[in-house]
PDB file of C-alpha atoms and ligand atoms in Angstrom:
ATOM      1  CA  MET P 163     -32.553 -43.389  16.322  1.00  0.00           C
ATOM      2  CA  PRO P 164     -32.051 -41.431  19.968  1.00  0.00           C
ATOM      3  CA  ASP P 165     -29.683 -38.054  20.847  1.00  0.00           C
ATOM      4  CA  LEU P 166     -26.646 -38.938  22.745  1.00  0.00           C
ATOM      5  CA  LEU P 167     -24.860 -36.927  24.794  1.00  0.00           C
ATOM      6  CA  CYS P 168     -21.241 -37.160  24.894  1.00  0.00           C
ATOM      7  CA  SER P 169     -18.986 -35.339  28.256  1.00  0.00           C
ATOM      8  CA  LEU P 170     -15.813 -33.156  26.947  1.00  0.00           C
ATOM      9  CA  VAL P 171     -14.170 -33.315  30.546  1.00  0.00           C
ATOM     10  CA  ASP P 172     -12.075 -36.293  30.253  1.00  0.00           C
ATOM     11  CA  LEU P 173     -11.870 -37.017  26.644  1.00  0.00           C
ATOM     12  CA  PRO P 174      -9.203 -40.002  25.737  1.00  0.00           C
ATOM     13  CA  PRO P 175      -5.999 -38.713  23.632  1.00  0.00           C
ATOM     14  CA  VAL P 176      -6.285 -38.812  20.272  1.00  0.00           C
ATOM     15  CA  ALA P 177      -2.887 -38.202  19.626  1.00  0.00           C
ATOM     16  CA  PRO P 178      -2.060 -42.375  19.270  1.00  0.00           C
ATOM     17  CA  LEU P 179      -4.193 -43.029  17.360  1.00  0.00           C
ATOM     18  CA  LEU P 180      -3.641 -40.099  14.994  1.00  0.00           C
ATOM     19  CA  GLU P 181       0.114 -41.146  15.351  1.00  0.00           C
ATOM     20  CA  ASP P 182      -0.737 -45.256  14.579  1.00  0.00           C
ATOM     21  CA  LEU P 183      -3.036 -43.717  11.665  1.00  0.00           C
ATOM     22  CA  ARG P 184       0.523 -41.720  10.906  1.00  0.00           C
ATOM     23  CA  GLY P 185       2.014 -45.089  10.162  1.00  0.00           C
ATOM     24  CA  ARG P 186       0.113 -46.323   7.842  1.00  0.00           C
ATOM     25  CA  GLY P 187      -0.468 -43.621   6.097  1.00  0.00           C
ATOM     26  CA  VAL P 188      -3.494 -41.774   6.918  1.00  0.00           C
ATOM     27  CA  THR P 189      -3.154 -38.249   7.496  1.00  0.00           C
ATOM     28  CA  VAL P 190      -5.795 -36.254   9.996  1.00  0.00           C
ATOM     29  CA  ARG P 191      -6.592 -32.483   9.864  1.00  0.00           C
ATOM     30  CA  ARG P 192      -9.054 -29.810   9.157  1.00  0.00           C
ATOM     31  CA  PRO P 193      -9.846 -29.523   5.807  1.00  0.00           C
ATOM     32  CA  ASN P 194      -8.998 -26.176   3.498  1.00  0.00           C
ATOM     33  CA  PRO P 195     -11.801 -24.324   1.979  1.00  0.00           C
ATOM     34  CA  TRP P 196     -10.427 -24.707  -1.277  1.00  0.00           C
ATOM     35  CA  GLU P 197     -10.546 -28.453  -0.268  1.00  0.00           C
ATOM     36  CA  GLN P 198     -14.743 -27.947  -0.055  1.00  0.00           C
ATOM     37  CA  THR P 199     -15.795 -29.363  -3.840  1.00  0.00           C
ATOM     38  CA  ALA P 200     -13.355 -31.976  -2.663  1.00  0.00           C
ATOM     39  CA  LEU P 201     -15.222 -32.572   0.554  1.00  0.00           C
ATOM     40  CA  ARG P 202     -18.705 -32.277  -0.830  1.00  0.00           C
ATOM     41  CA  ASP P 203     -18.045 -35.089  -3.778  1.00  0.00           C
ATOM     42  CA  PHE P 204     -16.856 -37.213  -1.253  1.00  0.00           C
ATOM     43  CA  ILE P 205     -19.815 -37.522   0.764  1.00  0.00           C
ATOM     44  CA  LEU P 206     -21.972 -37.299  -2.316  1.00  0.00           C
ATOM     45  CA  ARG P 207     -20.219 -40.516  -3.135  1.00  0.00           C
ATOM     46  CA  HIS P 208     -21.003 -42.102  -0.410  1.00  0.00           C
ATOM     47  CA  PHE P 209     -23.020 -40.732   1.417  1.00  0.00           C
ATOM     48  CA  THR P 210     -25.672 -38.347   0.666  1.00  0.00           C
ATOM     49  CA  VAL P 211     -26.943 -34.692  -0.082  1.00  0.00           C
ATOM     50  CA  GLY P 212     -28.317 -34.015   3.151  1.00  0.00           C
ATOM     51  CA  TRP P 213     -24.803 -34.556   5.294  1.00  0.00           C
ATOM     52  CA  ALA P 214     -22.863 -32.743   2.128  1.00  0.00           C
ATOM     53  CA  ASP P 215     -25.187 -29.847   2.667  1.00  0.00           C
ATOM     54  CA  GLU P 216     -24.722 -30.220   6.809  1.00  0.00           C
ATOM     55  CA  THR P 217     -21.514 -30.181   6.258  1.00  0.00           C
ATOM     56  CA  ALA P 218     -20.647 -26.997   4.240  1.00  0.00           C
ATOM     57  CA  VAL P 219     -21.857 -24.866   7.017  1.00  0.00           C
ATOM     58  CA  ALA P 220     -18.341 -26.181   8.552  1.00  0.00           C
ATOM     59  CA  PHE P 221     -16.297 -23.995   5.956  1.00  0.00           C
ATOM     60  CA  HIS P 222     -18.702 -20.629   7.258  1.00  0.00           C
ATOM     61  CA  HIS P 223     -16.417 -20.885  10.770  1.00  0.00           C
ATOM     62  CA  GLN P 224     -12.878 -20.092  11.381  1.00  0.00           C
ATOM     63  CA  PRO P 225     -11.376 -22.392  12.212  1.00  0.00           C
ATOM     64  CA  VAL P 226     -12.889 -24.914   9.735  1.00  0.00           C
ATOM     65  CA  THR P 227     -15.102 -27.263  12.248  1.00  0.00           C
ATOM     66  CA  ALA P 228     -14.782 -30.204  10.597  1.00  0.00           C
ATOM     67  CA  PHE P 229     -11.500 -32.844  10.037  1.00  0.00           C
ATOM     68  CA  VAL P 230     -11.256 -34.833   6.978  1.00  0.00           C
ATOM     69  CA  ALA P 231      -8.962 -38.034   6.688  1.00  0.00           C
ATOM     70  CA  HIS P 232      -6.218 -38.874   3.765  1.00  0.00           C
ATOM     71  CA  ALA P 233      -4.510 -41.872   2.185  1.00  0.00           C
ATOM     72  CA  LYS P 234      -2.838 -41.419  -0.728  1.00  0.00           C
ATOM     73  CA  GLY P 235      -3.955 -38.136  -1.538  1.00  0.00           C
ATOM     74  CA  ALA P 236      -7.520 -39.181  -1.179  1.00  0.00           C
ATOM     75  CA  ILE P 237     -10.055 -38.412   0.849  1.00  0.00           C
ATOM     76  CA  ILE P 238     -10.964 -41.488   3.164  1.00  0.00           C
ATOM     77  CA  GLY P 239     -13.294 -40.023   5.251  1.00  0.00           C
ATOM     78  CA  PHE P 240     -14.837 -36.986   7.503  1.00  0.00           C
ATOM     79  CA  ALA P 241     -16.514 -35.581  10.544  1.00  0.00           C
ATOM     80  CA  ALA P 242     -18.002 -32.747  10.946  1.00  0.00           C
ATOM     81  CA  TYR P 243     -19.603 -30.582  14.075  1.00  0.00           C
ATOM     82  CA  GLU P 244     -20.905 -27.243  14.860  1.00  0.00           C
ATOM     83  CA  CYS P 245     -22.928 -27.311  12.022  1.00  0.00           C
ATOM     84  CA  THR P 246     -26.513 -29.098  11.918  1.00  0.00           C
ATOM     85  CA  ARG P 247     -27.318 -27.113  15.637  1.00  0.00           C
ATOM     86  CA  ARG P 248     -24.726 -25.539  17.859  1.00  0.00           C
ATOM     87  CA  ASN P 249     -22.809 -28.000  20.112  1.00  0.00           C
ATOM     88  CA  TYR P 250     -23.743 -30.584  17.582  1.00  0.00           C
ATOM     89  CA  PHE P 251     -21.653 -33.521  16.020  1.00  0.00           C
ATOM     90  CA  GLY P 252     -21.876 -35.256  12.781  1.00  0.00           C
ATOM     91  CA  PRO P 253     -22.401 -35.981  10.085  1.00  0.00           C
ATOM     92  CA  THR P 254     -19.458 -38.669  10.044  1.00  0.00           C
ATOM     93  CA  GLY P 255     -18.645 -41.031   7.493  1.00  0.00           C
ATOM     94  CA  VAL P 256     -15.326 -43.049   6.604  1.00  0.00           C
ATOM     95  CA  ASP P 257     -14.845 -44.667   2.555  1.00  0.00           C
ATOM     96  CA  PRO P 258     -16.188 -48.009   2.831  1.00  0.00           C
ATOM     97  CA  ALA P 259     -12.924 -49.838   2.243  1.00  0.00           C
ATOM     98  CA  TRP P 260     -11.631 -47.431   5.119  1.00  0.00           C
ATOM     99  CA  ARG P 261     -13.776 -49.119   7.815  1.00  0.00           C
ATOM    100  CA  GLY P 262     -12.022 -50.131  11.291  1.00  0.00           C
ATOM    101  CA  ALA P 263      -9.061 -48.983  10.579  1.00  0.00           C
ATOM    102  CA  GLY P 264      -9.598 -46.488  13.474  1.00  0.00           C
ATOM    103  CA  VAL P 265     -10.310 -43.631  11.052  1.00  0.00           C
ATOM    104  CA  GLY P 266     -13.911 -43.008  12.345  1.00  0.00           C
ATOM    105  CA  LYS P 267     -12.542 -43.021  16.106  1.00  0.00           C
ATOM    106  CA  ALA P 268      -9.846 -41.137  15.392  1.00  0.00           C
ATOM    107  CA  LEU P 269     -11.946 -37.949  13.485  1.00  0.00           C
ATOM    108  CA  PHE P 270     -14.156 -38.253  15.892  1.00  0.00           C
ATOM    109  CA  LEU P 271     -12.231 -37.547  18.804  1.00  0.00           C
ATOM    110  CA  ALA P 272     -10.223 -34.713  17.152  1.00  0.00           C
ATOM    111  CA  SER P 273     -14.003 -33.205  16.708  1.00  0.00           C
ATOM    112  CA  MET P 274     -14.821 -33.614  20.421  1.00  0.00           C
ATOM    113  CA  ALA P 275     -11.776 -31.549  20.938  1.00  0.00           C
ATOM    114  CA  GLY P 276     -13.215 -28.913  18.547  1.00  0.00           C
ATOM    115  CA  LEU P 277     -16.476 -28.713  20.137  1.00  0.00           C
ATOM    116  CA  ARG P 278     -14.082 -28.030  23.827  1.00  0.00           C
ATOM    117  CA  GLU P 279     -11.565 -25.523  22.320  1.00  0.00           C
ATOM    118  CA  LEU P 280     -15.001 -23.553  21.497  1.00  0.00           C
ATOM    119  CA  GLY P 281     -16.003 -23.386  25.396  1.00  0.00           C
ATOM    120  CA  TYR P 282     -18.642 -26.789  25.636  1.00  0.00           C
ATOM    121  CA  THR P 283     -18.225 -29.166  28.390  1.00  0.00           C
ATOM    122  CA  TYR P 284     -21.053 -31.635  26.749  1.00  0.00           C
ATOM    123  CA  ALA P 285     -21.294 -32.182  23.754  1.00  0.00           C
ATOM    124  CA  ILE P 286     -24.519 -33.580  21.216  1.00  0.00           C
ATOM    125  CA  VAL P 287     -24.269 -36.824  18.628  1.00  0.00           C
ATOM    126  CA  GLY P 288     -28.229 -35.951  17.097  1.00  0.00           C
ATOM    127  CA  ASP P 289     -30.482 -38.686  15.355  1.00  0.00           C
ATOM    128  CA  ALA P 290     -27.111 -41.116  16.254  1.00  0.00           C
ATOM    129  CA  GLY P 291     -27.109 -44.210  14.353  1.00  0.00           C
ATOM    130  CA  PRO P 292     -23.775 -46.375  15.570  1.00  0.00           C
ATOM    131  CA  VAL P 293     -24.668 -45.415  19.184  1.00  0.00           C
ATOM    132  CA  ASP P 294     -22.650 -48.127  20.284  1.00  0.00           C
ATOM    133  CA  PHE P 295     -19.261 -46.859  18.253  1.00  0.00           C
ATOM    134  CA  TYR P 296     -19.919 -43.345  20.288  1.00  0.00           C
ATOM    135  CA  ARG P 297     -20.751 -45.313  23.566  1.00  0.00           C
ATOM    136  CA  LYS P 298     -17.099 -47.172  23.199  1.00  0.00           C
ATOM    137  CA  ALA P 299     -15.769 -43.991  22.201  1.00  0.00           C
ATOM    138  CA  VAL P 300     -15.915 -41.683  24.758  1.00  0.00           C
ATOM    139  CA  GLY P 301     -19.289 -43.379  27.006  1.00  0.00           C
ATOM    140  CA  ALA P 302     -21.947 -41.341  25.828  1.00  0.00           C
ATOM    141  CA  MET P 303     -25.279 -41.667  27.018  1.00  0.00           C
ATOM    142  CA  GLU P 304     -28.536 -41.547  25.446  1.00  0.00           C
ATOM    143  CA  ILE P 305     -30.371 -38.303  26.115  1.00  0.00           C
ATOM    144  CA  PRO P 306     -33.845 -39.524  27.562  1.00  0.00           C
ATOM    145  CA  LEU P 307     -36.392 -37.680  25.487  1.00  0.00           C
ATOM    146  CA  GLY P 308     -39.569 -38.414  27.789  1.00  0.00           C
ATOM    147  CA  GLY P 309     -41.684 -40.101  24.672  1.00  0.00           C
ATOM    148  CA  GLY P 310     -40.577 -36.660  22.625  1.00  0.00           C
ATOM    149  CA  HIS P 311     -38.011 -36.570  20.254  1.00  0.00           C
ATOM    150  CA  GLY P 312     -34.775 -34.168  18.820  1.00  0.00           C
ATOM    151  CA  ILE P 313     -34.842 -31.693  15.947  1.00  0.00           C
ATOM    152  CA  TYR P 314     -35.278 -33.776  12.744  1.00  0.00           C
ATOM    153  CA  PRO P 315     -39.074 -34.272  12.501  1.00  0.00           C
ATOM    154  CA  LEU P 316     -39.484 -30.269  13.476  1.00  0.00           C
ATOM    155  CA  ALA P 317     -42.451 -29.048  11.438  1.00  0.00           C
ATOM    156  CA  GLU P 318     -41.956 -25.610  13.260  1.00  0.00           C
ATOM    157  CA  ASP P 319     -38.785 -24.010  14.868  1.00  0.00           C
ATOM    158  CA  PRO P 320     -39.550 -24.417  18.782  1.00  0.00           C
ATOM    159  CA  MET P 321     -39.226 -21.210  19.265  1.00  0.00           C
ATOM    160  CA  LEU P 322     -41.519 -20.050  17.476  1.00  0.00           C
ATOM    161  CA  ARG P 323     -43.969 -22.617  19.243  1.00  0.00           C
ATOM    162  CA  SER P 324     -43.222 -21.495  22.746  1.00  0.00           C
ATOM    163  CA  LEU P 325     -44.340 -17.828  21.956  1.00  0.00           C
ATOM    164  CA  ARG P 326     -47.978 -19.767  21.427  1.00  0.00           C
TER     165      ARG P 326
HETATM  166  C1  LIG Q 528     -19.607 -45.241  12.240  1.00  0.00           C
HETATM  167  C2  LIG Q 528     -17.795 -44.744  11.187  1.00  0.00           C
HETATM  168  C3  LIG Q 528     -17.924 -43.498  11.260  1.00  0.00           C
HETATM  169  C4  LIG Q 528     -16.991 -45.210  12.077  1.00  0.00           C
HETATM  170  O1  LIG Q 528     -15.728 -45.329  11.360  1.00  0.00           O
HETATM  171  P1  LIG Q 528     -14.502 -46.732  11.734  1.00  0.00           P
HETATM  172  O2  LIG Q 528     -13.793 -45.942  10.823  1.00  0.00           O
HETATM  173  O3  LIG Q 528     -14.994 -47.783  10.931  1.00  0.00           O
HETATM  174  O4  LIG Q 528     -14.769 -46.943  13.207  1.00  0.00           O
HETATM  175  P2  LIG Q 528     -13.861 -47.429  14.068  1.00  0.00           P
HETATM  176  O5  LIG Q 528     -12.548 -48.378  13.588  1.00  0.00           O
HETATM  177  O6  LIG Q 528     -12.481 -45.536  14.321  1.00  0.00           O
HETATM  178  O7  LIG Q 528     -13.785 -47.890  14.954  1.00  0.00           O
HETATM  179  C5  LIG Q 528     -13.614 -47.419  16.564  1.00  0.00           C
HETATM  180  C6  LIG Q 528     -13.999 -48.797  17.285  1.00  0.00           C
HETATM  181  O8  LIG Q 528     -15.499 -48.530  16.954  1.00  0.00           O
HETATM  182  C7  LIG Q 528     -16.085 -49.891  16.974  1.00  0.00           C
HETATM  183  N1  LIG Q 528     -16.954 -49.080  15.730  1.00  0.00           N
HETATM  184  C8  LIG Q 528     -16.955 -48.791  14.508  1.00  0.00           C
HETATM  185  N2  LIG Q 528     -18.050 -48.633  13.651  1.00  0.00           N
HETATM  186  C9  LIG Q 528     -18.965 -49.134  14.607  1.00  0.00           C
HETATM  187  C10 LIG Q 528     -20.322 -49.255  14.609  1.00  0.00           C
HETATM  188  N3  LIG Q 528     -21.400 -49.154  13.662  1.00  0.00           N
HETATM  189  N4  LIG Q 528     -21.258 -49.726  15.441  1.00  0.00           N
HETATM  190  C11 LIG Q 528     -20.490 -50.498  17.558  1.00  0.00           C
HETATM  191  N5  LIG Q 528     -18.939 -50.199  17.503  1.00  0.00           N
HETATM  192  C12 LIG Q 528     -18.399 -49.457  16.550  1.00  0.00           C
HETATM  193  C13 LIG Q 528     -14.904 -50.301  16.159  1.00  0.00           C
HETATM  194  O9  LIG Q 528     -15.174 -51.814  16.244  1.00  0.00           O
HETATM  195  C14 LIG Q 528     -14.073 -49.962  16.852  1.00  0.00           C
HETATM  196  O10 LIG Q 528     -13.869 -50.400  18.123  1.00  0.00           O
HETATM  197  P3  LIG Q 528     -12.477 -50.645  18.936  1.00  0.00           P
HETATM  198  O11 LIG Q 528     -11.637 -49.087  19.482  1.00  0.00           O
HETATM  199  O12 LIG Q 528     -12.681 -51.993  20.493  1.00  0.00           O
HETATM  200  O13 LIG Q 528     -11.389 -51.430  17.543  1.00  0.00           O
HETATM  201  C15 LIG Q 528     -18.488 -45.794   9.929  1.00  0.00           C
HETATM  202  O14 LIG Q 528     -18.716 -47.276  10.426  1.00  0.00           O
HETATM  203  C16 LIG Q 528     -19.244 -45.328   9.167  1.00  0.00           C
HETATM  204  O15 LIG Q 528     -18.701 -44.181   8.119  1.00  0.00           O
HETATM  205  N6  LIG Q 528     -20.566 -45.809   9.411  1.00  0.00           N
HETATM  206  C17 LIG Q 528     -21.529 -44.803   7.913  1.00  0.00           C
HETATM  207  C18 LIG Q 528     -22.125 -43.733   8.733  1.00  0.00           C
HETATM  208  C19 LIG Q 528     -22.488 -43.277   9.828  1.00  0.00           C
HETATM  209  O16 LIG Q 528     -23.229 -44.669  10.293  1.00  0.00           O
HETATM  210  N7  LIG Q 528     -22.062 -42.169  10.422  1.00  0.00           N
HETATM  211  C20 LIG Q 528     -22.596 -41.800  11.448  1.00  0.00           C
HETATM  212  C21 LIG Q 528     -24.014 -40.911  11.550  1.00  0.00           C
HETATM  213  S1  LIG Q 528     -24.201 -40.507  13.041  1.00  0.00           S
END
Protein backbone atom coordinates (compact mmCIF):
# COMPACT_ATOMS: atom_id res chain seq x y z
CA MET A 1 0.00 0.00 0.00
CA PRO A 2 1.37 3.44 -0.87
CA ASP A 3 2.44 6.33 1.33
CA LEU A 4 0.51 9.50 0.48
CA LEU A 5 1.40 13.18 0.67
CA CYS A 6 -1.26 15.73 1.65
CA SER A 7 -0.82 19.48 1.32
CA LEU A 8 -1.94 21.34 4.43
CA VAL A 9 -1.89 24.79 2.81
CA ASP A 10 -5.48 25.02 1.52
CA LEU A 11 -7.41 22.50 3.58
CA PRO A 12 -11.16 22.25 3.00
CA PRO A 13 -13.06 23.72 5.96
CA VAL A 14 -14.02 21.20 8.62
CA ALA A 15 -16.60 23.44 10.37
CA PRO A 16 -19.54 22.68 7.99
CA LEU A 17 -18.93 18.94 8.41
CA LEU A 18 -18.82 19.27 12.20
CA GLU A 19 -22.02 21.33 12.13
CA ASP A 20 -23.77 18.72 10.00
CA LEU A 21 -22.64 15.89 12.29
CA ARG A 22 -23.70 17.84 15.39
CA GLY A 23 -27.20 18.06 13.89
CA ARG A 24 -27.20 14.26 13.76
CA GLY A 25 -26.02 13.85 17.35
CA VAL A 26 -22.33 13.26 16.56
CA THR A 27 -19.62 15.29 18.27
CA VAL A 28 -15.94 15.41 17.32
CA ARG A 29 -13.25 16.47 19.77
CA ARG A 30 -9.88 15.49 21.16
CA PRO A 31 -10.02 12.60 23.65
CA ASN A 32 -9.26 13.49 27.25
CA PRO A 33 -6.43 11.64 29.01
CA TRP A 34 -8.95 9.80 31.19
CA GLU A 35 -10.61 8.39 28.05
CA GLN A 36 -7.49 6.53 26.90
CA THR A 37 -8.79 3.11 27.98
CA ALA A 38 -12.19 3.70 26.36
CA LEU A 39 -10.46 4.61 23.09
CA ARG A 40 -8.11 1.63 23.32
CA ASP A 41 -11.10 -0.69 23.91
CA PHE A 42 -12.87 0.80 20.85
CA ILE A 43 -9.81 0.22 18.65
CA LEU A 44 -9.35 -3.34 19.94
CA ARG A 45 -13.05 -4.10 19.35
CA HIS A 46 -13.08 -2.91 15.73
CA PHE A 47 -9.45 -2.86 14.56
CA THR A 48 -6.05 -4.16 15.76
CA VAL A 49 -3.77 -4.11 18.78
CA GLY A 50 -1.13 -2.48 16.56
CA TRP A 51 -3.45 0.45 15.88
CA ALA A 52 -4.22 0.73 19.58
CA ASP A 53 -0.50 0.85 20.34
CA GLU A 54 0.18 3.49 17.68
CA THR A 55 -2.68 5.62 18.99
CA ALA A 56 -1.35 5.40 22.56
CA VAL A 57 1.44 7.80 21.49
CA ALA A 58 -1.19 10.55 20.98
CA PHE A 59 -1.63 10.73 24.77
CA HIS A 60 2.03 11.64 25.25
CA HIS A 61 1.45 14.98 23.51
CA GLN A 62 -0.24 18.14 24.69
CA PRO A 63 -2.63 18.76 23.12
CA VAL A 64 -3.44 15.08 22.59
CA THR A 65 -2.78 14.36 18.89
CA ALA A 66 -6.02 12.50 18.17
CA PHE A 67 -9.69 13.14 17.61
CA VAL A 68 -12.67 10.98 18.54
CA ALA A 69 -16.28 11.04 17.37
CA HIS A 70 -19.02 10.25 19.87
CA ALA A 71 -22.72 9.45 19.43
CA LYS A 72 -25.06 8.70 22.33
CA GLY A 73 -22.09 8.80 24.70
CA ALA A 74 -20.16 6.09 22.85
CA ILE A 75 -17.07 6.35 20.67
CA ILE A 76 -17.94 5.72 17.01
CA GLY A 77 -14.67 6.72 15.34
CA PHE A 78 -11.13 7.97 15.91
CA ALA A 79 -8.16 9.43 14.10
CA ALA A 80 -4.63 9.87 15.41
CA TYR A 81 -1.69 11.86 14.09
CA GLU A 82 1.95 12.57 15.04
CA CYS A 83 2.03 9.02 16.45
CA THR A 84 3.65 6.47 14.15
CA ARG A 85 6.29 8.98 13.09
CA ARG A 86 6.46 12.77 13.15
CA ASN A 87 4.11 14.30 10.56
CA TYR A 88 2.25 11.01 10.02
CA PHE A 89 -1.53 10.75 9.95
CA GLY A 90 -3.13 7.57 11.26
CA PRO A 91 -4.33 5.20 12.30
CA THR A 92 -8.00 6.00 11.82
CA GLY A 93 -11.23 4.07 11.80
CA VAL A 94 -14.99 4.40 12.07
CA ASP A 95 -17.42 1.90 13.59
CA PRO A 96 -18.76 -0.09 10.58
CA ALA A 97 -22.32 0.86 11.58
CA TRP A 98 -21.44 4.56 11.14
CA ARG A 99 -19.44 4.47 7.90
CA GLY A 100 -20.50 6.64 4.99
CA ALA A 101 -21.94 9.36 7.26
CA GLY A 102 -19.05 11.83 7.01
CA VAL A 103 -17.44 10.87 10.33
CA GLY A 104 -14.17 9.65 8.84
CA LYS A 105 -13.75 12.78 6.71
CA ALA A 106 -14.41 15.09 9.67
CA LEU A 107 -11.86 13.22 11.81
CA PHE A 108 -9.33 13.31 8.97
CA LEU A 109 -9.73 17.04 8.27
CA ALA A 110 -9.57 17.86 11.98
CA SER A 111 -6.30 15.90 12.15
CA MET A 112 -4.90 17.67 9.07
CA ALA A 113 -5.66 20.97 10.80
CA GLY A 114 -3.92 19.60 13.92
CA LEU A 115 -0.80 18.77 11.91
CA ARG A 116 -0.84 22.22 10.32
CA GLU A 117 -1.11 23.70 13.81
CA LEU A 118 2.14 21.86 14.66
CA GLY A 119 3.86 23.76 11.85
CA TYR A 120 3.86 21.20 9.03
CA THR A 121 3.08 22.13 5.42
CA TYR A 122 2.57 18.56 4.22
CA ALA A 123 1.33 15.45 5.99
CA ILE A 124 2.08 11.79 5.27
CA VAL A 125 -0.42 8.97 5.34
CA GLY A 126 1.76 5.89 5.78
CA ASP A 127 0.71 2.66 4.10
CA ALA A 128 -2.66 4.12 3.09
CA GLY A 129 -5.48 1.63 2.58
CA PRO A 130 -8.43 3.58 1.12
CA VAL A 131 -6.36 5.81 -1.19
CA ASP A 132 -9.44 7.30 -2.87
CA PHE A 133 -10.83 8.43 0.49
CA TYR A 134 -7.69 10.57 1.03
CA ARG A 135 -7.56 11.70 -2.61
CA LYS A 136 -11.18 12.84 -2.45
CA ALA A 137 -10.80 14.63 0.90
CA VAL A 138 -7.62 16.67 0.27
CA GLY A 139 -6.20 15.66 -3.12
CA ALA A 140 -3.64 13.34 -1.50
CA MET A 141 -0.91 12.15 -3.90
CA GLU A 142 1.01 8.92 -3.92
CA ILE A 143 4.67 9.41 -2.92
CA PRO A 144 6.90 7.85 -5.61
CA LEU A 145 9.31 5.51 -3.82
CA GLY A 146 11.24 4.41 -6.89
CA GLY A 147 10.94 0.73 -6.03
CA GLY A 148 11.62 1.39 -2.34
CA HIS A 149 9.14 1.20 0.48
CA GLY A 150 7.87 3.04 3.53
CA ILE A 151 8.71 2.40 7.16
CA TYR A 152 6.57 -0.65 7.87
CA PRO A 153 8.73 -3.46 6.44
CA LEU A 154 12.02 -1.96 7.72
CA ALA A 155 14.13 -4.37 9.77
CA GLU A 156 16.63 -1.67 10.72
CA ASP A 157 16.42 1.97 11.67
CA PRO A 158 17.24 4.05 8.52
CA MET A 159 19.46 6.35 10.61
CA LEU A 160 21.70 3.41 11.63
CA ARG A 161 21.81 2.03 8.07
CA SER A 162 23.12 5.37 6.80
CA LEU A 163 26.08 5.13 9.22
CA ARG A 164 27.55 2.14 7.36
C1 LIG B 1 -11.77 4.86 5.74
C2 LIG B 1 -12.84 5.23 6.78
C3 LIG B 1 -12.14 5.82 8.01
C4 LIG B 1 -13.77 6.27 6.15
O1 LIG B 1 -14.69 6.68 7.14
P1 LIG B 1 -16.23 7.04 6.77
O2 LIG B 1 -16.81 7.72 7.94
O3 LIG B 1 -16.91 5.84 6.25
O4 LIG B 1 -15.98 8.06 5.55
P2 LIG B 1 -16.89 9.33 5.18
O5 LIG B 1 -18.32 8.95 5.32
O6 LIG B 1 -16.43 10.50 5.95
O7 LIG B 1 -16.54 9.49 3.66
C5 LIG B 1 -16.08 10.71 3.10
C6 LIG B 1 -16.00 10.54 1.60
O8 LIG B 1 -15.04 9.51 1.29
C7 LIG B 1 -15.67 8.45 0.56
N1 LIG B 1 -15.13 7.20 1.08
C8 LIG B 1 -15.32 6.65 2.29
N2 LIG B 1 -14.63 5.51 2.41
C9 LIG B 1 -13.99 5.32 1.23
C10 LIG B 1 -13.14 4.31 0.74
N3 LIG B 1 -12.81 3.24 1.47
N4 LIG B 1 -12.66 4.46 -0.52
C11 LIG B 1 -12.98 5.53 -1.28
N5 LIG B 1 -13.82 6.52 -0.86
C12 LIG B 1 -14.30 6.41 0.38
C13 LIG B 1 -17.16 8.57 0.85
O9 LIG B 1 -17.91 8.06 -0.20
C14 LIG B 1 -17.31 10.08 0.99
O10 LIG B 1 -17.42 10.68 -0.29
P3 LIG B 1 -18.21 12.08 -0.50
O11 LIG B 1 -17.44 13.14 0.24
O12 LIG B 1 -18.20 12.24 -1.97
O13 LIG B 1 -19.57 11.84 0.09
C15 LIG B 1 -13.70 3.99 7.18
O14 LIG B 1 -14.22 3.40 6.02
C16 LIG B 1 -12.94 2.93 7.97
O15 LIG B 1 -12.94 2.93 9.20
N6 LIG B 1 -12.32 1.98 7.26
C17 LIG B 1 -11.61 0.87 7.93
C18 LIG B 1 -10.33 1.33 8.55
C19 LIG B 1 -9.37 1.95 7.52
O16 LIG B 1 -9.23 1.48 6.40
N7 LIG B 1 -8.68 3.02 7.96
C20 LIG B 1 -7.73 3.71 7.12
C21 LIG B 1 -6.38 3.10 7.22
S1 LIG B 1 -5.16 3.98 6.24
